[in-house]
């Protein structure tokens, strides 16, 4: 049943320190690699978010022993590179495209057959972009007109190949690298536009810069994931909601603690600086090959801004909340080169246009983004999350700025990446009133 959450406007500056949930992207990857190791791994600070939990459940259904030894601490008894049990079962990936796509890359080189399926939203996500290159590696993959469910008949005779990422996608890139570990010979992936690089870091791969983009190369059989102790940093994409709120509300200062600072994830901080916010970043330590530290954002200006194609790829999950920022900047702001937003958990271009328009934003919808004329006075309204976690949270940040109450329909979707979001928001509201 759809839940509603009422957001009241912030009546004063937001001043707080916040810890956000552990990074969803990294959580999927460490769980998957731990399952492929031979031996026992510990995942520390594993998030309660539903998407990474879908990965754990799918691994368990593939015969990987997984135990939550205490809340947020997971022990994975790895079964080795070819140890998954495929017997025609249907793996439930829920709302998580990362689970589905990365697992497809790992399953294609195992023996047996398996289905990957998910909820209504996941059943609308494009899968041919992954199925086609996996077929070129010799895999047998079927989709339903390019959409899930995916049927895989694994093969022990996968061959490496050379791939160029026409659509920037860290999920497809990662799936091809993982399939490449099981393939014979060399697999290369060329990214003309870079995307988040957690998989490469975990596998110890260094990209080479070429005139056509970043090139990754691996040879099947030469990399074997080892059992390890993985601690997962805070999620910068979750931190972005509060960072934008801090930039928007005069007098605010929000400190975000223990956040991942991987440069392929922190491009939103550059946008905040361009807008005029004061942003301070302190790298405090490394968790494996991921830098972690503190981010402090202070409101100090709201200049209009432009984001286009190469930058959009590194901001893909932050664009809904950056759209809220654009609605308040003083002048015309453009966000373009983000057509991929149309095939996320919802059509995020449409969802944010509808929600923000209802609240009074002046926005024009483009095929690949938006143009905003700011600053628009927002007023509370009833808006829909469109069953999309990031839309729910972005509209909630807009609600902090609006006059009157904003009701977010489908508020429960925040659980996909940020359980506790509404509690943190309530804490801010109590503080500012
Ligand atoms: C992710 C990659 C991105 C991103 C998603 C997580 C990942 O998707 O939007 O939230 O963990 O690799 P695409 O690969 O489809 O761009």
Short mmCIF file of C-alpha atoms and ligand atoms in Angstrom, two decimals:
data_model
loop_
_atom_site.label_atom_id
_atom_site.label_comp_id
_atom_site.label_asym_id
_atom_site.label_seq_id
_atom_site.Cartn_x
_atom_site.Cartn_y
_atom_site.Cartn_z
CA UNK A 1 0.00 0.00 0.00
CA UNK A 2 1.25 3.44 -0.89
CA UNK A 3 2.40 5.51 2.09
CA UNK A 4 2.22 9.30 2.29
CA UNK A 5 4.70 11.53 4.04
CA UNK A 6 4.00 15.17 4.80
CA UNK A 7 6.98 17.50 4.48
CA UNK A 8 6.72 20.81 6.33
CA UNK A 9 8.80 23.77 5.15
CA UNK A 10 12.07 24.45 6.98
CA UNK A 11 11.48 27.54 9.04
CA UNK A 12 15.15 28.32 9.53
CA UNK A 13 18.69 27.27 8.59
CA UNK A 14 19.65 23.58 8.74
CA UNK A 15 22.66 22.93 10.90
CA UNK A 16 23.60 19.34 11.60
CA UNK A 17 26.00 16.47 11.17
CA UNK A 18 24.58 13.48 9.33
CA UNK A 19 25.69 9.92 8.66
CA UNK A 20 24.15 8.47 5.54
CA UNK A 21 23.63 4.75 4.80
CA UNK A 22 26.44 2.72 3.30
CA UNK A 23 27.02 2.96 -0.43
CA UNK A 24 24.59 0.90 -2.45
CA UNK A 25 26.87 0.50 -5.48
CA UNK A 26 29.82 -0.71 -3.42
CA UNK A 27 27.62 -2.99 -1.29
CA UNK A 28 26.38 -4.92 -4.35
CA UNK A 29 29.90 -5.36 -5.64
CA UNK A 30 31.58 -6.52 -2.45
CA UNK A 31 28.78 -9.05 -1.85
CA UNK A 32 29.17 -10.42 -5.38
CA UNK A 33 32.96 -10.64 -5.21
CA UNK A 34 32.86 -12.21 -1.74
CA UNK A 35 30.55 -14.89 -3.19
CA UNK A 36 33.14 -15.62 -5.88
CA UNK A 37 36.05 -15.88 -3.45
CA UNK A 38 37.05 -19.23 -1.98
CA UNK A 39 36.58 -18.78 1.75
CA UNK A 40 34.83 -16.55 4.23
CA UNK A 41 34.51 -12.75 3.83
CA UNK A 42 33.06 -10.14 6.20
CA UNK A 43 31.01 -7.21 4.92
CA UNK A 44 30.96 -4.44 7.52
CA UNK A 45 28.31 -1.67 7.60
CA UNK A 46 26.28 -3.46 4.95
CA UNK A 47 23.23 -1.26 4.31
CA UNK A 48 19.65 -2.22 5.15
CA UNK A 49 18.56 -0.66 1.85
CA UNK A 50 16.38 -2.98 -0.21
CA UNK A 51 18.52 -3.04 -3.38
CA UNK A 52 21.72 -4.49 -1.90
CA UNK A 53 19.54 -6.88 0.11
CA UNK A 54 18.16 -8.15 -3.23
CA UNK A 55 21.72 -9.02 -4.19
CA UNK A 56 22.22 -10.98 -0.95
CA UNK A 57 18.94 -12.84 -1.44
CA UNK A 58 19.83 -13.75 -5.03
CA UNK A 59 23.25 -15.01 -3.96
CA UNK A 60 21.63 -17.13 -1.24
CA UNK A 61 19.29 -18.57 -3.89
CA UNK A 62 22.40 -19.53 -5.90
CA UNK A 63 23.65 -21.63 -2.98
CA UNK A 64 26.01 -19.10 -1.37
CA UNK A 65 25.92 -19.38 2.45
CA UNK A 66 25.21 -15.90 3.86
CA UNK A 67 24.72 -14.98 7.49
CA UNK A 68 23.98 -11.65 9.17
CA UNK A 69 26.11 -12.10 12.29
CA UNK A 70 24.79 -8.81 13.69
CA UNK A 71 22.77 -6.02 12.11
CA UNK A 72 24.74 -4.71 9.13
CA UNK A 73 27.52 -7.30 9.45
CA UNK A 74 27.37 -10.03 6.84
CA UNK A 75 29.46 -13.18 6.55
CA UNK A 76 29.66 -14.64 3.05
CA UNK A 77 31.07 -18.11 2.53
CA UNK A 78 32.42 -17.75 -1.00
CA UNK A 79 31.90 -20.68 -3.37
CA UNK A 80 34.56 -19.88 -5.97
CA UNK A 81 34.31 -18.53 -9.51
CA UNK A 82 32.23 -21.41 -10.87
CA UNK A 83 30.49 -22.47 -7.67
CA UNK A 84 26.98 -21.00 -8.15
CA UNK A 85 24.17 -23.56 -8.35
CA UNK A 86 21.88 -22.92 -11.32
CA UNK A 87 18.89 -25.23 -11.60
CA UNK A 88 16.31 -23.24 -13.50
CA UNK A 89 15.37 -21.13 -10.45
CA UNK A 90 13.99 -17.60 -10.72
CA UNK A 91 16.19 -15.03 -8.95
CA UNK A 92 14.17 -12.12 -7.59
CA UNK A 93 16.09 -8.86 -8.11
CA UNK A 94 13.27 -6.67 -6.78
CA UNK A 95 13.75 -3.06 -7.92
CA UNK A 96 17.49 -3.45 -8.47
CA UNK A 97 18.94 -3.19 -11.98
CA UNK A 98 22.46 -3.40 -10.51
CA UNK A 99 21.63 -6.83 -9.04
CA UNK A 100 20.19 -8.04 -12.33
CA UNK A 101 22.88 -6.71 -14.66
CA UNK A 102 25.96 -7.59 -12.60
CA UNK A 103 24.63 -11.04 -11.77
CA UNK A 104 23.86 -11.70 -15.45
CA UNK A 105 27.56 -11.09 -16.18
CA UNK A 106 28.55 -13.59 -13.49
CA UNK A 107 25.96 -16.26 -14.38
CA UNK A 108 26.64 -16.43 -18.08
CA UNK A 109 29.83 -18.42 -17.50
CA UNK A 110 28.35 -20.93 -15.00
CA UNK A 111 26.81 -24.30 -15.79
CA UNK A 112 23.04 -24.58 -15.72
CA UNK A 113 20.07 -22.35 -16.39
CA UNK A 114 18.49 -19.54 -14.44
CA UNK A 115 15.96 -16.69 -14.68
CA UNK A 116 16.43 -13.13 -13.44
CA UNK A 117 13.26 -11.24 -12.70
CA UNK A 118 12.09 -8.19 -10.79
CA UNK A 119 9.26 -5.83 -9.94
CA UNK A 120 7.13 -3.79 -12.33
CA UNK A 121 9.72 -1.00 -12.55
CA UNK A 122 12.66 -3.36 -13.16
CA UNK A 123 10.60 -5.12 -15.84
CA UNK A 124 10.67 -1.88 -17.80
CA UNK A 125 14.48 -1.44 -17.73
CA UNK A 126 16.46 -2.06 -20.95
CA UNK A 127 18.48 -5.28 -20.91
CA UNK A 128 19.53 -5.73 -24.56
CA UNK A 129 22.47 -3.37 -23.97
CA UNK A 130 23.81 -6.14 -21.75
CA UNK A 131 22.39 -9.24 -23.45
CA UNK A 132 23.86 -8.34 -26.88
CA UNK A 133 27.53 -8.13 -25.73
CA UNK A 134 27.12 -11.24 -23.56
CA UNK A 135 25.91 -13.13 -26.65
CA UNK A 136 29.00 -11.93 -28.50
CA UNK A 137 31.05 -13.63 -25.78
CA UNK A 138 29.28 -16.88 -26.66
CA UNK A 139 26.63 -16.73 -23.95
CA UNK A 140 23.02 -17.76 -24.36
CA UNK A 141 20.77 -14.95 -23.04
CA UNK A 142 17.14 -14.24 -23.78
CA UNK A 143 15.08 -11.21 -22.85
CA UNK A 144 11.40 -10.47 -23.38
CA UNK A 145 11.62 -7.96 -26.24
CA UNK A 146 14.71 -6.46 -24.63
CA UNK A 147 13.19 -6.37 -21.12
CA UNK A 148 13.30 -8.66 -18.07
CA UNK A 149 12.81 -11.43 -17.20
CA UNK A 150 16.20 -12.59 -18.50
CA UNK A 151 16.78 -16.26 -19.19
CA UNK A 152 20.39 -17.47 -19.09
CA UNK A 153 21.76 -20.79 -20.13
CA UNK A 154 25.29 -20.73 -18.80
CA UNK A 155 28.29 -22.00 -20.71
CA UNK A 156 31.76 -23.00 -19.61
CA UNK A 157 33.07 -21.88 -23.00
CA UNK A 158 32.83 -18.12 -22.88
CA UNK A 159 35.29 -16.14 -24.97
CA UNK A 160 36.62 -12.67 -24.30
CA UNK A 161 35.90 -9.74 -26.59
CA UNK A 162 36.40 -6.03 -27.16
CA UNK A 163 33.52 -3.72 -26.21
CA UNK A 164 32.89 -0.03 -26.59
CA UNK A 165 30.30 1.50 -24.27
CA UNK A 166 28.00 3.41 -26.61
CA UNK A 167 25.70 4.32 -23.70
CA UNK A 168 27.64 5.18 -20.53
CA UNK A 169 26.73 2.54 -17.93
CA UNK A 170 28.71 1.35 -14.93
CA UNK A 171 26.36 -1.61 -14.61
CA UNK A 172 26.96 -2.90 -18.15
CA UNK A 173 30.70 -2.19 -17.91
CA UNK A 174 30.87 -4.13 -14.64
CA UNK A 175 28.86 -7.05 -16.01
CA UNK A 176 31.23 -7.37 -18.98
CA UNK A 177 34.30 -7.25 -16.75
CA UNK A 178 32.83 -9.93 -14.47
CA UNK A 179 31.93 -12.13 -17.46
CA UNK A 180 35.48 -11.51 -18.73
CA UNK A 181 36.91 -13.12 -15.58
CA UNK A 182 35.31 -16.42 -16.66
CA UNK A 183 36.08 -16.06 -20.36
CA UNK A 184 38.95 -17.43 -22.37
CA UNK A 185 41.42 -14.78 -23.47
CA UNK A 186 41.29 -11.03 -23.21
CA UNK A 187 38.28 -8.80 -22.58
CA UNK A 188 38.52 -5.05 -23.13
CA UNK A 189 35.98 -2.37 -22.33
CA UNK A 190 36.36 1.12 -23.78
CA UNK A 191 34.48 3.96 -22.10
CA UNK A 192 34.39 7.16 -24.16
CA UNK A 193 32.57 8.77 -21.23
CA UNK A 194 33.71 7.58 -17.78
CA UNK A 195 31.28 6.21 -15.17
CA UNK A 196 31.68 5.09 -11.55
CA UNK A 197 34.69 2.78 -11.23
CA UNK A 198 34.09 0.68 -8.09
CA UNK A 199 34.30 -2.66 -9.91
CA UNK A 200 37.67 -1.78 -11.43
CA UNK A 201 39.01 -0.68 -8.06
CA UNK A 202 37.87 -3.91 -6.43
CA UNK A 203 39.42 -6.02 -9.19
CA UNK A 204 42.66 -4.01 -9.12
CA UNK A 205 42.29 -2.85 -12.75
CA UNK A 206 43.87 0.41 -13.89
CA UNK A 207 42.26 2.14 -16.88
CA UNK A 208 44.54 3.33 -19.67
CA UNK A 209 43.73 6.66 -21.29
CA UNK A 210 43.52 6.38 -25.09
CA UNK A 211 42.46 8.97 -27.70
CA UNK A 212 39.02 7.30 -27.76
CA UNK A 213 38.49 7.12 -24.01
CA UNK A 214 39.35 4.97 -21.01
CA UNK A 215 40.35 1.41 -21.76
CA UNK A 216 40.08 -1.49 -19.32
CA UNK A 217 41.67 -4.81 -20.06
CA UNK A 218 41.67 -8.16 -18.32
CA UNK A 219 42.55 -11.74 -19.18
CA UNK A 220 40.19 -14.51 -18.09
CA UNK A 221 41.54 -16.83 -15.42
CA UNK A 222 44.15 -14.35 -14.16
CA UNK A 223 42.07 -12.66 -11.44
CA UNK A 224 40.55 -14.64 -8.58
CA UNK A 225 38.64 -12.68 -5.94
CA UNK A 226 40.10 -13.39 -2.51
CA UNK A 227 38.23 -13.61 0.80
CA UNK A 228 38.46 -10.24 2.51
CA UNK A 229 37.06 -7.89 5.11
CA UNK A 230 35.19 -5.13 3.32
CA UNK A 231 34.00 -2.02 5.11
CA UNK A 232 31.54 0.02 3.08
CA UNK A 233 31.71 3.85 3.11
CA UNK A 234 28.70 6.16 3.31
CA UNK A 235 26.81 6.71 0.06
CA UNK A 236 27.65 10.03 -1.67
CA UNK A 237 24.42 9.79 -3.69
CA UNK A 238 22.46 9.75 -0.41
CA UNK A 239 24.61 12.59 0.97
CA UNK A 240 23.75 14.68 -2.12
CA UNK A 241 20.17 15.27 -0.90
CA UNK A 242 21.36 16.98 2.27
CA UNK A 243 24.20 18.76 0.48
CA UNK A 244 21.68 20.35 -1.90
CA UNK A 245 19.36 21.23 1.00
CA UNK A 246 22.30 22.97 2.71
CA UNK A 247 23.12 24.91 -0.46
CA UNK A 248 19.50 26.02 -0.86
CA UNK A 249 18.51 27.20 2.59
CA UNK A 250 20.21 30.45 3.67
CA UNK A 251 22.37 30.18 6.78
CA UNK A 252 22.55 26.38 6.58
CA UNK A 253 25.60 24.29 7.25
CA UNK A 254 25.46 20.51 6.97
CA UNK A 255 28.32 18.16 7.65
CA UNK A 256 28.23 14.69 6.11
CA UNK A 257 30.33 12.11 7.89
CA UNK A 258 32.16 9.00 6.67
CA UNK A 259 31.13 9.51 3.05
CA UNK A 260 32.78 7.82 0.08
CA UNK A 261 34.85 10.38 -1.85
CA UNK A 262 35.56 8.39 -4.99
CA UNK A 263 35.93 11.12 -7.67
CA UNK A 264 33.60 9.22 -10.04
CA UNK A 265 30.84 9.88 -7.48
CA UNK A 266 31.45 13.39 -6.18
CA UNK A 267 30.87 15.52 -9.29
CA UNK A 268 27.80 17.03 -7.57
CA UNK A 269 30.15 18.89 -5.23
CA UNK A 270 31.62 20.70 -8.25
CA UNK A 271 28.13 21.72 -9.29
CA UNK A 272 27.42 23.05 -5.79
CA UNK A 273 30.64 25.09 -5.94
CA UNK A 274 29.65 26.52 -9.35
CA UNK A 275 26.33 27.53 -7.85
CA UNK A 276 28.18 29.44 -5.17
CA UNK A 277 27.93 27.13 -2.14
CA UNK A 278 30.93 26.74 0.12
CA UNK A 279 32.05 23.13 0.00
CA UNK A 280 34.78 21.66 2.14
CA UNK A 281 35.99 18.09 1.65
CA UNK A 282 38.43 16.30 3.94
CA UNK A 283 39.68 12.84 3.01
CA UNK A 284 40.22 11.04 6.31
CA UNK A 285 41.06 7.47 5.35
CA UNK A 286 40.86 4.73 2.78
CA UNK A 287 38.64 1.69 2.92
CA UNK A 288 40.36 -0.64 0.47
CA UNK A 289 40.85 1.50 -2.65
CA UNK A 290 37.98 3.88 -1.81
CA UNK A 291 38.71 7.28 -0.21
CA UNK A 292 36.40 8.25 2.67
CA UNK A 293 35.92 11.45 4.62
CA UNK A 294 33.84 14.45 5.57
CA UNK A 295 31.94 16.91 3.42
CA UNK A 296 30.70 20.24 4.73
CA UNK A 297 28.31 22.40 2.68
CA UNK A 298 27.26 25.98 3.46
CA UNK A 299 24.72 28.04 1.56
CA UNK A 300 26.45 31.05 0.00
CA UNK A 301 24.92 31.79 -3.41
CA UNK A 302 22.56 30.44 -6.04
CA UNK A 303 24.02 31.16 -9.46
CA UNK A 304 22.40 29.43 -12.43
CA UNK A 305 24.35 26.50 -13.90
CA UNK A 306 24.68 24.17 -16.88
CA UNK A 307 25.29 20.45 -16.92
CA UNK A 308 25.76 18.57 -20.20
CA UNK A 309 26.68 15.18 -21.63
CA UNK A 310 30.00 14.02 -20.18
CA UNK A 311 29.25 15.50 -16.77
CA UNK A 312 25.70 14.08 -16.70
CA UNK A 313 27.05 10.50 -16.74
CA UNK A 314 28.94 11.10 -13.48
CA UNK A 315 25.92 12.83 -11.93
CA UNK A 316 23.28 10.43 -13.10
CA UNK A 317 21.86 9.58 -9.65
CA UNK A 318 22.12 13.16 -8.36
CA UNK A 319 20.29 14.84 -11.25
CA UNK A 320 16.79 14.67 -9.69
CA UNK A 321 17.93 16.65 -6.66
CA UNK A 322 20.08 18.95 -8.81
CA UNK A 323 16.86 19.71 -10.71
CA UNK A 324 15.45 21.08 -7.43
CA UNK A 325 18.58 23.22 -7.09
CA UNK A 326 18.12 24.48 -10.68
CA UNK A 327 14.54 25.54 -9.90
CA UNK A 328 15.91 27.93 -7.28
CA UNK A 329 19.03 29.28 -9.00
CA UNK A 330 18.84 32.93 -10.06
CA UNK A 331 18.40 32.68 -13.82
CA UNK A 332 18.22 29.99 -16.48
CA UNK A 333 19.76 26.61 -15.66
CA UNK A 334 20.16 23.77 -18.16
CA UNK A 335 20.57 20.08 -17.44
CA UNK A 336 21.06 18.11 -20.68
CA UNK A 337 22.73 14.96 -22.02
CA UNK A 338 20.80 12.88 -19.50
CA UNK A 339 18.46 10.81 -21.68
CA UNK A 340 19.34 7.80 -19.50
CA UNK A 341 17.17 9.31 -16.76
CA UNK A 342 14.17 8.17 -18.79
CA UNK A 343 15.04 4.49 -18.21
CA UNK A 344 15.78 4.55 -14.49
CA UNK A 345 13.42 3.31 -11.75
CA UNK A 346 10.93 5.75 -13.29
CA UNK A 347 11.17 8.20 -16.18
CA UNK A 348 12.95 10.67 -13.92
CA UNK A 349 12.78 13.55 -16.39
CA UNK A 350 8.99 13.27 -16.55
CA UNK A 351 8.59 12.51 -12.82
CA UNK A 352 10.58 15.56 -11.68
CA UNK A 353 8.94 17.84 -14.25
CA UNK A 354 5.49 16.82 -13.03
CA UNK A 355 6.31 17.02 -9.32
CA UNK A 356 8.15 20.34 -9.47
CA UNK A 357 5.58 21.89 -11.81
CA UNK A 358 2.80 21.05 -9.38
CA UNK A 359 4.83 22.89 -6.77
CA UNK A 360 5.17 25.97 -8.96
CA UNK A 361 8.58 25.52 -10.62
CA UNK A 362 9.09 27.04 -14.06
CA UNK A 363 10.49 24.12 -16.01
CA UNK A 364 10.59 22.99 -19.59
CA UNK A 365 11.02 19.29 -20.23
CA UNK A 366 13.61 18.35 -22.88
CA UNK A 367 14.15 14.94 -24.43
CA UNK A 368 17.39 14.63 -22.45
CA UNK A 369 16.91 16.92 -19.46
CA UNK A 370 15.33 20.21 -18.37
CA UNK A 371 15.59 23.97 -18.59
CA UNK A 372 14.63 25.83 -15.41
CA UNK A 373 13.84 29.48 -15.00
CA UNK A 374 14.64 30.31 -11.40
CA UNK A 375 14.08 31.19 -8.73
CA UNK A 376 10.47 30.02 -8.58
CA UNK A 377 8.46 30.32 -5.39
CA UNK A 378 7.48 26.77 -4.52
CA UNK A 379 4.21 25.97 -2.80
CA UNK A 380 3.26 22.74 -1.06
CA UNK A 381 1.30 20.24 -3.18
CA UNK A 382 0.47 16.57 -3.40
CA UNK A 383 3.18 14.95 -5.51
CA UNK A 384 4.04 11.40 -6.49
CA UNK A 385 7.32 9.54 -6.02
CA UNK A 386 6.38 7.57 -9.17
CA UNK A 387 7.56 4.50 -7.20
CA UNK A 388 11.11 5.87 -7.40
CA UNK A 389 13.32 6.39 -4.34
CA UNK A 390 15.33 9.29 -5.71
CA UNK A 391 12.24 11.15 -6.95
CA UNK A 392 10.65 10.79 -3.48
CA UNK A 393 13.74 12.22 -1.77
CA UNK A 394 14.34 15.01 -4.31
CA UNK A 395 10.72 16.19 -3.99
CA UNK A 396 11.06 16.08 -0.21
CA UNK A 397 14.00 18.51 -0.43
CA UNK A 398 11.80 20.74 -2.61
CA UNK A 399 9.15 20.48 0.12
CA UNK A 400 11.59 22.02 2.63
CA UNK A 401 11.59 25.19 0.50
CA UNK A 402 7.88 25.33 -0.27
CA UNK A 403 5.21 27.43 1.32
CA UNK A 404 2.80 25.08 3.09
CA UNK A 405 2.83 21.30 3.30
CA UNK A 406 4.00 18.93 0.60
CA UNK A 407 2.59 15.41 0.60
CA UNK A 408 4.81 12.77 -0.98
CA UNK A 409 2.76 9.85 -2.27
CA UNK A 410 4.68 6.56 -2.40
CA UNK A 411 7.03 7.63 0.42
CA UNK A 412 7.97 4.02 1.23
CA UNK A 413 10.18 3.82 -1.90
CA UNK A 414 13.03 5.60 -0.06
CA UNK A 415 13.75 2.17 1.49
CA UNK A 416 15.41 1.15 -1.80
CA UNK A 417 18.52 3.19 -1.02
CA UNK A 418 17.91 5.19 2.16
CA UNK A 419 16.00 3.64 5.05
CA UNK A 420 15.94 6.33 7.73
CA UNK A 421 15.59 9.19 5.25
CA UNK A 422 12.26 10.38 6.69
CA UNK A 423 13.60 10.19 10.26
CA UNK A 424 16.59 12.36 9.32
CA UNK A 425 14.29 14.81 7.57
CA UNK A 426 12.08 14.98 10.67
CA UNK A 427 15.19 15.69 12.77
CA UNK A 428 16.05 18.62 10.47
CA UNK A 429 12.52 19.95 10.64
CA UNK A 430 12.45 19.78 14.42
CA UNK A 431 15.76 21.64 14.49
CA UNK A 432 14.71 24.42 12.16
CA UNK A 433 11.37 25.12 13.84
C1 LIG B 1 25.00 1.98 -10.81
C2 LIG B 1 25.14 2.55 -12.05
C3 LIG B 1 24.20 3.54 -12.60
C4 LIG B 1 23.37 4.16 -11.48
C5 LIG B 1 22.80 3.15 -10.53
C6 LIG B 1 23.91 2.34 -9.89
C7 LIG B 1 26.00 0.98 -10.39
O1 LIG B 1 23.33 2.91 -13.52
O2 LIG B 1 22.34 4.95 -12.02
O3 LIG B 1 22.03 3.77 -9.52
O4 LIG B 1 26.05 0.66 -9.19
O5 LIG B 1 26.76 0.52 -11.25
P1 LIG B 1 23.72 2.70 -15.07
O6 LIG B 1 24.83 1.74 -15.16
O7 LIG B 1 22.46 2.16 -15.72
O8 LIG B 1 24.06 4.06 -15.58
#
